Amino acid sequence: SVMPPERGDDDFVPDDGTLVVEEERAYGRVSRDVYRAYMRSFGGMPFTIMVLVLFALLQGTVVGGDIWLALWTQASDPADHWFLVVFAMFSVANGLLSIVKGVVYALGSARAASTLHNELVARVMWAPASWFDTTPLGRILNRLGRDMERVDADLPQIQNTFITVSIVLLSLVVTICAIVPQFIILLAFVAYAFQRVRDYFRGSSLELQRLESVRRSPVYQWYGESID
């Protein structure tokens, strides 16, 4: 891991006489500080709330259009132009919100990636010389390479899918519960089972991803030494 620049040179010298410090990694659940750091880099709480509102409004136009279309098909006078006008308004609003949401979300994701990259580079550039003596070059390349690629490309896509699916699922659950109130009882059992499966899968998935990330550093190191 990249160490803070404010530490002294002696703090980076191993006490057991080894030349290379073992790479650190996190254990257990992702810390809340990680989420707060990414939210801060994304644009802060107000910007994040605005993005979530755009996601919700976009899904609202989809649900509203579906409900209006159902009312249109059941109307006594389907030829009434008022139904077509309102449905067209839902469609136009959906298209505009899709563009606005996409642009705003892309700006936030780019800002987060740029901020985290600049902070990481600053830590490396201001680190004392002893840190470079105990930290292999492959480890630094791994942090600045694959890890930043995940922040730049993978994380925004996964986050976009997660928010979209969560809002769609919430709208479906609210609609079903409004029509069939008895579904709330079944929903409690389904939510409990889902939480147990999620906790079991998330623990193993996080550990595998962390191990895979740590084990990639020696590969970069060996590859660089082979070229040299």
C-alpha atoms as a printed R data frame, in Angstrom:
    type eleno elety resid chain resno       x       y       z
1   ATOM     1    CA   SER     A     1   0.000   0.000   0.000
2   ATOM     2    CA   VAL     A     2   1.082   3.606  -0.561
3   ATOM     3    CA   MET     A     3   2.163   5.129   2.729
4   ATOM     4    CA   PRO     A     4   1.413   8.727   3.812
5   ATOM     5    CA   PRO     A     5   4.173  11.211   3.002
6   ATOM     6    CA   GLU     A     6   4.273  12.754   6.453
7   ATOM     7    CA   ARG     A     7   5.965   9.737   8.042
8   ATOM     8    CA   GLY     A     8   9.706   9.846   8.686
9   ATOM     9    CA   ASP     A     9  12.361   7.783   6.940
10  ATOM    10    CA   ASP     A    10  12.860   5.479   9.909
11  ATOM    11    CA   ASP     A    11   9.184   4.472   9.864
12  ATOM    12    CA   PHE     A    12   9.694   2.675   6.554
13  ATOM    13    CA   VAL     A    13  12.684   0.576   7.663
14  ATOM    14    CA   PRO     A    14  11.617  -2.972   8.676
15  ATOM    15    CA   ASP     A    15  12.523  -3.942  12.243
16  ATOM    16    CA   ASP     A    16  13.316  -7.564  11.361
17  ATOM    17    CA   GLY     A    17  16.067  -6.705   8.893
18  ATOM    18    CA   THR     A    18  14.143  -7.679   5.742
19  ATOM    19    CA   LEU     A    19  14.689  -5.611   2.628
20  ATOM    20    CA   VAL     A    20  11.092  -5.643   1.356
21  ATOM    21    CA   VAL     A    21   8.024  -4.819   3.440
22  ATOM    22    CA   GLU     A    22   5.152  -7.274   3.016
23  ATOM    23    CA   GLU     A    23   2.248  -5.753   1.127
24  ATOM    24    CA   GLU     A    24  -0.667  -4.849   3.349
25  ATOM    25    CA   ARG     A    25  -4.285  -5.612   2.528
26  ATOM    26    CA   ALA     A    26  -7.633  -5.094   4.192
27  ATOM    27    CA   TYR     A    27  -9.732  -7.817   5.795
28  ATOM    28    CA   GLY     A    28 -13.460  -8.168   6.337
29  ATOM    29    CA   ARG     A    29 -16.031  -5.696   5.111
30  ATOM    30    CA   VAL     A    30 -15.184  -2.559   3.214
31  ATOM    31    CA   SER     A    31 -14.642   0.278   5.669
32  ATOM    32    CA   ARG     A    32 -17.095   3.162   5.747
33  ATOM    33    CA   ASP     A    33 -14.129   5.476   5.343
34  ATOM    34    CA   VAL     A    34 -13.639   4.026   1.851
35  ATOM    35    CA   TYR     A    35 -17.214   4.885   0.879
36  ATOM    36    CA   ARG     A    36 -16.884   8.372   2.367
37  ATOM    37    CA   ALA     A    37 -13.598   8.962   0.541
38  ATOM    38    CA   TYR     A    38 -15.120   7.944  -2.787
39  ATOM    39    CA   MET     A    39 -18.245  10.039  -2.177
40  ATOM    40    CA   ARG     A    40 -16.053  13.033  -1.365
41  ATOM    41    CA   SER     A    41 -14.053  12.488  -4.560
42  ATOM    42    CA   PHE     A    42 -17.279  11.966  -6.522
43  ATOM    43    CA   GLY     A    43 -18.464  15.460  -5.643
44  ATOM    44    CA   GLY     A    44 -19.642  15.365  -2.058
45  ATOM    45    CA   MET     A    45 -22.997  14.594  -0.483
46  ATOM    46    CA   PRO     A    46 -25.071  17.238  -2.378
47  ATOM    47    CA   PHE     A    47 -23.769  16.078  -5.764
48  ATOM    48    CA   THR     A    48 -24.338  12.421  -4.846
49  ATOM    49    CA   ILE     A    49 -27.921  13.141  -3.766
50  ATOM    50    CA   MET     A    50 -28.537  15.001  -7.036
51  ATOM    51    CA   VAL     A    51 -27.310  11.987  -9.017
52  ATOM    52    CA   LEU     A    52 -29.563   9.631  -7.035
53  ATOM    53    CA   VAL     A    53 -32.527  11.953  -7.639
54  ATOM    54    CA   LEU     A    54 -31.812  11.859 -11.381
55  ATOM    55    CA   PHE     A    55 -31.752   8.055 -11.277
56  ATOM    56    CA   ALA     A    56 -35.076   8.037  -9.398
57  ATOM    57    CA   LEU     A    57 -36.707  10.545 -11.762
58  ATOM    58    CA   LEU     A    58 -35.571   8.525 -14.759
59  ATOM    59    CA   GLN     A    59 -37.147   5.387 -13.347
60  ATOM    60    CA   GLY     A    60 -40.233   7.424 -12.451
61  ATOM    61    CA   THR     A    61 -40.747   8.341 -16.101
62  ATOM    62    CA   VAL     A    62 -40.557   4.648 -17.029
63  ATOM    63    CA   VAL     A    63 -43.093   3.601 -14.389
64  ATOM    64    CA   GLY     A    64 -45.322   6.581 -15.140
65  ATOM    65    CA   GLY     A    65 -45.276   5.797 -18.858
66  ATOM    66    CA   ASP     A    66 -46.207   2.164 -18.202
67  ATOM    67    CA   ILE     A    67 -49.080   3.137 -15.905
68  ATOM    68    CA   TRP     A    68 -50.354   5.724 -18.374
69  ATOM    69    CA   LEU     A    69 -50.153   3.191 -21.212
70  ATOM    70    CA   ALA     A    70 -52.214   0.738 -19.151
71  ATOM    71    CA   LEU     A    71 -54.835   3.428 -18.517
72  ATOM    72    CA   TRP     A    72 -54.818   4.263 -22.222
73  ATOM    73    CA   THR     A    73 -55.559   0.685 -23.259
74  ATOM    74    CA   GLN     A    74 -58.443   0.467 -20.761
75  ATOM    75    CA   ALA     A    75 -59.974   3.839 -21.666
76  ATOM    76    CA   SER     A    76 -63.474   3.989 -23.116
77  ATOM    77    CA   ASP     A    77 -62.225   6.307 -25.858
78  ATOM    78    CA   PRO     A    78 -58.657   5.229 -26.800
79  ATOM    79    CA   ALA     A    79 -58.709   7.646 -29.751
80  ATOM    80    CA   ASP     A    80 -58.551  10.629 -27.388
81  ATOM    81    CA   HIS     A    81 -55.421  12.603 -28.331
82  ATOM    82    CA   TRP     A    82 -54.839  13.537 -24.690
83  ATOM    83    CA   PHE     A    83 -53.518  10.033 -23.986
84  ATOM    84    CA   LEU     A    84 -51.014  10.333 -26.827
85  ATOM    85    CA   VAL     A    85 -49.835  13.765 -25.675
86  ATOM    86    CA   VAL     A    86 -49.184  12.638 -22.091
87  ATOM    87    CA   PHE     A    87 -47.449   9.448 -23.232
88  ATOM    88    CA   ALA     A    88 -45.248  11.508 -25.553
89  ATOM    89    CA   MET     A    89 -44.373  13.790 -22.630
90  ATOM    90    CA   PHE     A    90 -43.274  10.775 -20.583
91  ATOM    91    CA   SER     A    91 -41.140   9.560 -23.502
92  ATOM    92    CA   VAL     A    92 -39.488  12.946 -24.044
93  ATOM    93    CA   ALA     A    93 -38.834  13.349 -20.318
94  ATOM    94    CA   ASN     A    94 -37.283   9.880 -20.232
95  ATOM    95    CA   GLY     A    95 -34.953  10.725 -23.108
96  ATOM    96    CA   LEU     A    96 -33.874  14.063 -21.632
97  ATOM    97    CA   LEU     A    97 -33.321  12.617 -18.165
98  ATOM    98    CA   SER     A    98 -31.279   9.767 -19.657
99  ATOM    99    CA   ILE     A    99 -28.939  12.285 -21.273
100 ATOM   100    CA   VAL     A   100 -28.690  14.529 -18.199
101 ATOM   101    CA   LYS     A   101 -28.177  11.584 -15.851
102 ATOM   102    CA   GLY     A   102 -25.523  10.078 -18.098
103 ATOM   103    CA   VAL     A   103 -23.571  13.332 -18.394
104 ATOM   104    CA   VAL     A   104 -23.767  14.202 -14.685
105 ATOM   105    CA   TYR     A   105 -22.848  10.665 -13.619
106 ATOM   106    CA   ALA     A   106 -19.926  10.564 -16.060
107 ATOM   107    CA   LEU     A   107 -18.631  13.888 -14.720
108 ATOM   108    CA   GLY     A   108 -18.815  12.624 -11.144
109 ATOM   109    CA   SER     A   109 -17.086   9.349 -12.001
110 ATOM   110    CA   ALA     A   110 -14.328  11.157 -13.906
111 ATOM   111    CA   ARG     A   111 -13.859  13.601 -11.020
112 ATOM   112    CA   ALA     A   112 -13.598  10.736  -8.524
113 ATOM   113    CA   ALA     A   113 -11.060   8.843 -10.632
114 ATOM   114    CA   SER     A   114  -8.980  11.971 -11.233
115 ATOM   115    CA   THR     A   115  -9.009  12.998  -7.571
116 ATOM   116    CA   LEU     A   116  -8.022   9.555  -6.289
117 ATOM   117    CA   HIS     A   117  -5.309   9.246  -8.941
118 ATOM   118    CA   ASN     A   118  -3.840  12.645  -8.073
119 ATOM   119    CA   GLU     A   119  -3.853  11.830  -4.355
120 ATOM   120    CA   LEU     A   120  -2.135   8.498  -5.007
121 ATOM   121    CA   VAL     A   121   0.526  10.069  -7.226
122 ATOM   122    CA   ALA     A   122   1.112  12.799  -4.623
123 ATOM   123    CA   ARG     A   123   1.668  10.154  -1.941
124 ATOM   124    CA   VAL     A   124   4.194   8.363  -4.132
125 ATOM   125    CA   MET     A   125   6.017  11.510  -5.225
126 ATOM   126    CA   TRP     A   126   6.380  12.827  -1.667
127 ATOM   127    CA   ALA     A   127   7.324   9.495  -0.097
128 ATOM   128    CA   PRO     A   128  10.844   9.348   1.416
129 ATOM   129    CA   ALA     A   129  13.641   7.451  -0.310
130 ATOM   130    CA   SER     A   130  13.533   4.662   2.278
131 ATOM   131    CA   TRP     A   131   9.986   3.828   1.185
132 ATOM   132    CA   PHE     A   132  11.197   3.079  -2.350
133 ATOM   133    CA   ASP     A   133  13.959   0.877  -0.902
134 ATOM   134    CA   THR     A   134  11.412  -1.366   0.832
135 ATOM   135    CA   THR     A   135   8.588  -1.193  -1.743
136 ATOM   136    CA   PRO     A   136   9.018  -3.127  -5.021
137 ATOM   137    CA   LEU     A   137   8.372  -1.254  -8.251
138 ATOM   138    CA   GLY     A   138   5.824  -3.894  -9.284
139 ATOM   139    CA   ARG     A   139   3.673  -3.008  -6.286
140 ATOM   140    CA   ILE     A   140   3.638   0.664  -7.264
141 ATOM   141    CA   LEU     A   141   2.806  -0.200 -10.882
142 ATOM   142    CA   ASN     A   142  -0.002  -2.448  -9.678
143 ATOM   143    CA   ARG     A   143  -1.569   0.372  -7.644
144 ATOM   144    CA   LEU     A   144  -1.196   2.937 -10.427
145 ATOM   145    CA   GLY     A   145  -2.170   0.460 -13.143
146 ATOM   146    CA   ARG     A   146  -4.824  -2.178 -12.571
147 ATOM   147    CA   ASP     A   147  -6.251  -0.674  -9.381
148 ATOM   148    CA   MET     A   148  -6.730   2.736 -10.992
149 ATOM   149    CA   GLU     A   149  -8.223   1.042 -14.058
150 ATOM   150    CA   ARG     A   150 -10.872  -0.438 -11.806
151 ATOM   151    CA   VAL     A   151 -11.636   2.992 -10.380
152 ATOM   152    CA   ASP     A   152 -11.697   4.559 -13.865
153 ATOM   153    CA   ALA     A   153 -13.714   1.948 -15.772
154 ATOM   154    CA   ASP     A   154 -15.041  -0.964 -13.699
155 ATOM   155    CA   LEU     A   155 -16.365   0.879 -10.646
156 ATOM   156    CA   PRO     A   156 -18.551   3.429 -12.527
157 ATOM   157    CA   GLN     A   157 -20.189   0.672 -14.592
158 ATOM   158    CA   ILE     A   158 -20.827  -1.561 -11.583
159 ATOM   159    CA   GLN     A   159 -22.108   1.367  -9.531
160 ATOM   160    CA   ASN     A   160 -24.421   2.499 -12.343
161 ATOM   161    CA   THR     A   161 -25.870  -1.002 -12.651
162 ATOM   162    CA   PHE     A   162 -26.295  -1.321  -8.881
163 ATOM   163    CA   ILE     A   163 -28.149   1.987  -8.512
164 ATOM   164    CA   THR     A   164 -30.375   1.305 -11.526
165 ATOM   165    CA   VAL     A   165 -31.299  -2.224 -10.431
166 ATOM   166    CA   SER     A   166 -31.902  -1.081  -6.836
167 ATOM   167    CA   ILE     A   167 -34.301   1.675  -7.903
168 ATOM   168    CA   VAL     A   168 -36.119  -0.627 -10.339
169 ATOM   169    CA   LEU     A   169 -36.436  -3.300  -7.639
170 ATOM   170    CA   LEU     A   170 -37.707  -0.754  -5.120
171 ATOM   171    CA   SER     A   171 -40.330   0.551  -7.542
172 ATOM   172    CA   LEU     A   172 -41.490  -2.986  -8.323
173 ATOM   173    CA   VAL     A   173 -41.730  -3.921  -4.642
174 ATOM   174    CA   VAL     A   174 -43.711  -0.767  -3.814
175 ATOM   175    CA   THR     A   175 -46.076  -1.369  -6.741
176 ATOM   176    CA   ILE     A   176 -46.670  -5.028  -5.825
177 ATOM   177    CA   CYS     A   177 -47.194  -4.218  -2.135
178 ATOM   178    CA   ALA     A   178 -49.690  -1.502  -3.072
179 ATOM   179    CA   ILE     A   179 -51.685  -3.967  -5.186
180 ATOM   180    CA   VAL     A   180 -51.203  -7.069  -2.991
181 ATOM   181    CA   PRO     A   181 -50.522  -6.027   0.641
182 ATOM   182    CA   GLN     A   182 -50.073  -9.679   1.672
183 ATOM   183    CA   PHE     A   183 -46.851  -9.701  -0.340
184 ATOM   184    CA   ILE     A   184 -45.153  -7.806   2.516
185 ATOM   185    CA   ILE     A   185 -45.116 -11.002   4.617
186 ATOM   186    CA   LEU     A   186 -43.426 -12.987   1.850
187 ATOM   187    CA   LEU     A   187 -41.080 -10.085   1.197
188 ATOM   188    CA   ALA     A   188 -39.726 -10.251   4.753
189 ATOM   189    CA   PHE     A   189 -38.683 -13.910   4.331
190 ATOM   190    CA   VAL     A   190 -37.207 -13.263   0.876
191 ATOM   191    CA   ALA     A   191 -35.227 -10.259   2.152
192 ATOM   192    CA   TYR     A   192 -33.836 -12.278   5.071
193 ATOM   193    CA   ALA     A   193 -32.774 -15.161   2.804
194 ATOM   194    CA   PHE     A   194 -31.209 -12.748   0.336
195 ATOM   195    CA   GLN     A   195 -29.239 -11.029   3.095
196 ATOM   196    CA   ARG     A   196 -27.812 -14.342   4.320
197 ATOM   197    CA   VAL     A   197 -26.755 -15.364   0.818
198 ATOM   198    CA   ARG     A   198 -25.322 -11.902   0.147
199 ATOM   199    CA   ASP     A   199 -23.228 -11.899   3.327
200 ATOM   200    CA   TYR     A   200 -21.880 -15.367   2.554
201 ATOM   201    CA   PHE     A   201 -20.973 -14.510  -1.029
202 ATOM   202    CA   ARG     A   202 -19.654 -11.016  -0.304
203 ATOM   203    CA   GLY     A   203 -17.113 -12.227   2.237
204 ATOM   204    CA   SER     A   204 -15.511 -14.786  -0.061
205 ATOM   205    CA   SER     A   205 -15.731 -12.491  -3.090
206 ATOM   206    CA   LEU     A   206 -13.969  -9.620  -1.314
207 ATOM   207    CA   GLU     A   207 -11.168 -11.848  -0.050
208 ATOM   208    CA   LEU     A   208 -10.607 -13.383  -3.485
209 ATOM   209    CA   GLN     A   209 -10.446  -9.965  -5.140
210 ATOM   210    CA   ARG     A   210  -8.017  -8.671  -2.522
211 ATOM   211    CA   LEU     A   211  -5.796 -11.740  -2.848
212 ATOM   212    CA   GLU     A   212  -5.856 -11.441  -6.632
213 ATOM   213    CA   SER     A   213  -4.860  -7.786  -6.430
214 ATOM   214    CA   VAL     A   214  -1.997  -8.436  -3.999
215 ATOM   215    CA   ARG     A   215  -0.681 -11.433  -5.932
216 ATOM   216    CA   ARG     A   216  -0.463  -9.384  -9.122
217 ATOM   217    CA   SER     A   217   2.290  -7.137  -7.749
218 ATOM   218    CA   PRO     A   218   5.066  -9.790  -7.962
219 ATOM   219    CA   VAL     A   219   4.051 -10.500 -11.560
220 ATOM   220    CA   TYR     A   220   4.666  -6.856 -12.508
221 ATOM   221    CA   GLN     A   221   7.951  -6.954 -10.601
222 ATOM   222    CA   TRP     A   222   9.215 -10.137 -12.266
223 ATOM   223    CA   TYR     A   223   8.125  -8.937 -15.686
224 ATOM   224    CA   GLY     A   224   9.975  -5.644 -15.246
225 ATOM   225    CA   GLU     A   225  13.114  -7.372 -14.020
226 ATOM   226    CA   SER     A   226  12.998  -9.794 -16.965
227 ATOM   227    CA   ILE     A   227  12.859  -6.904 -19.437
228 ATOM   228    CA   ASP     A   228  15.742  -5.120 -17.695
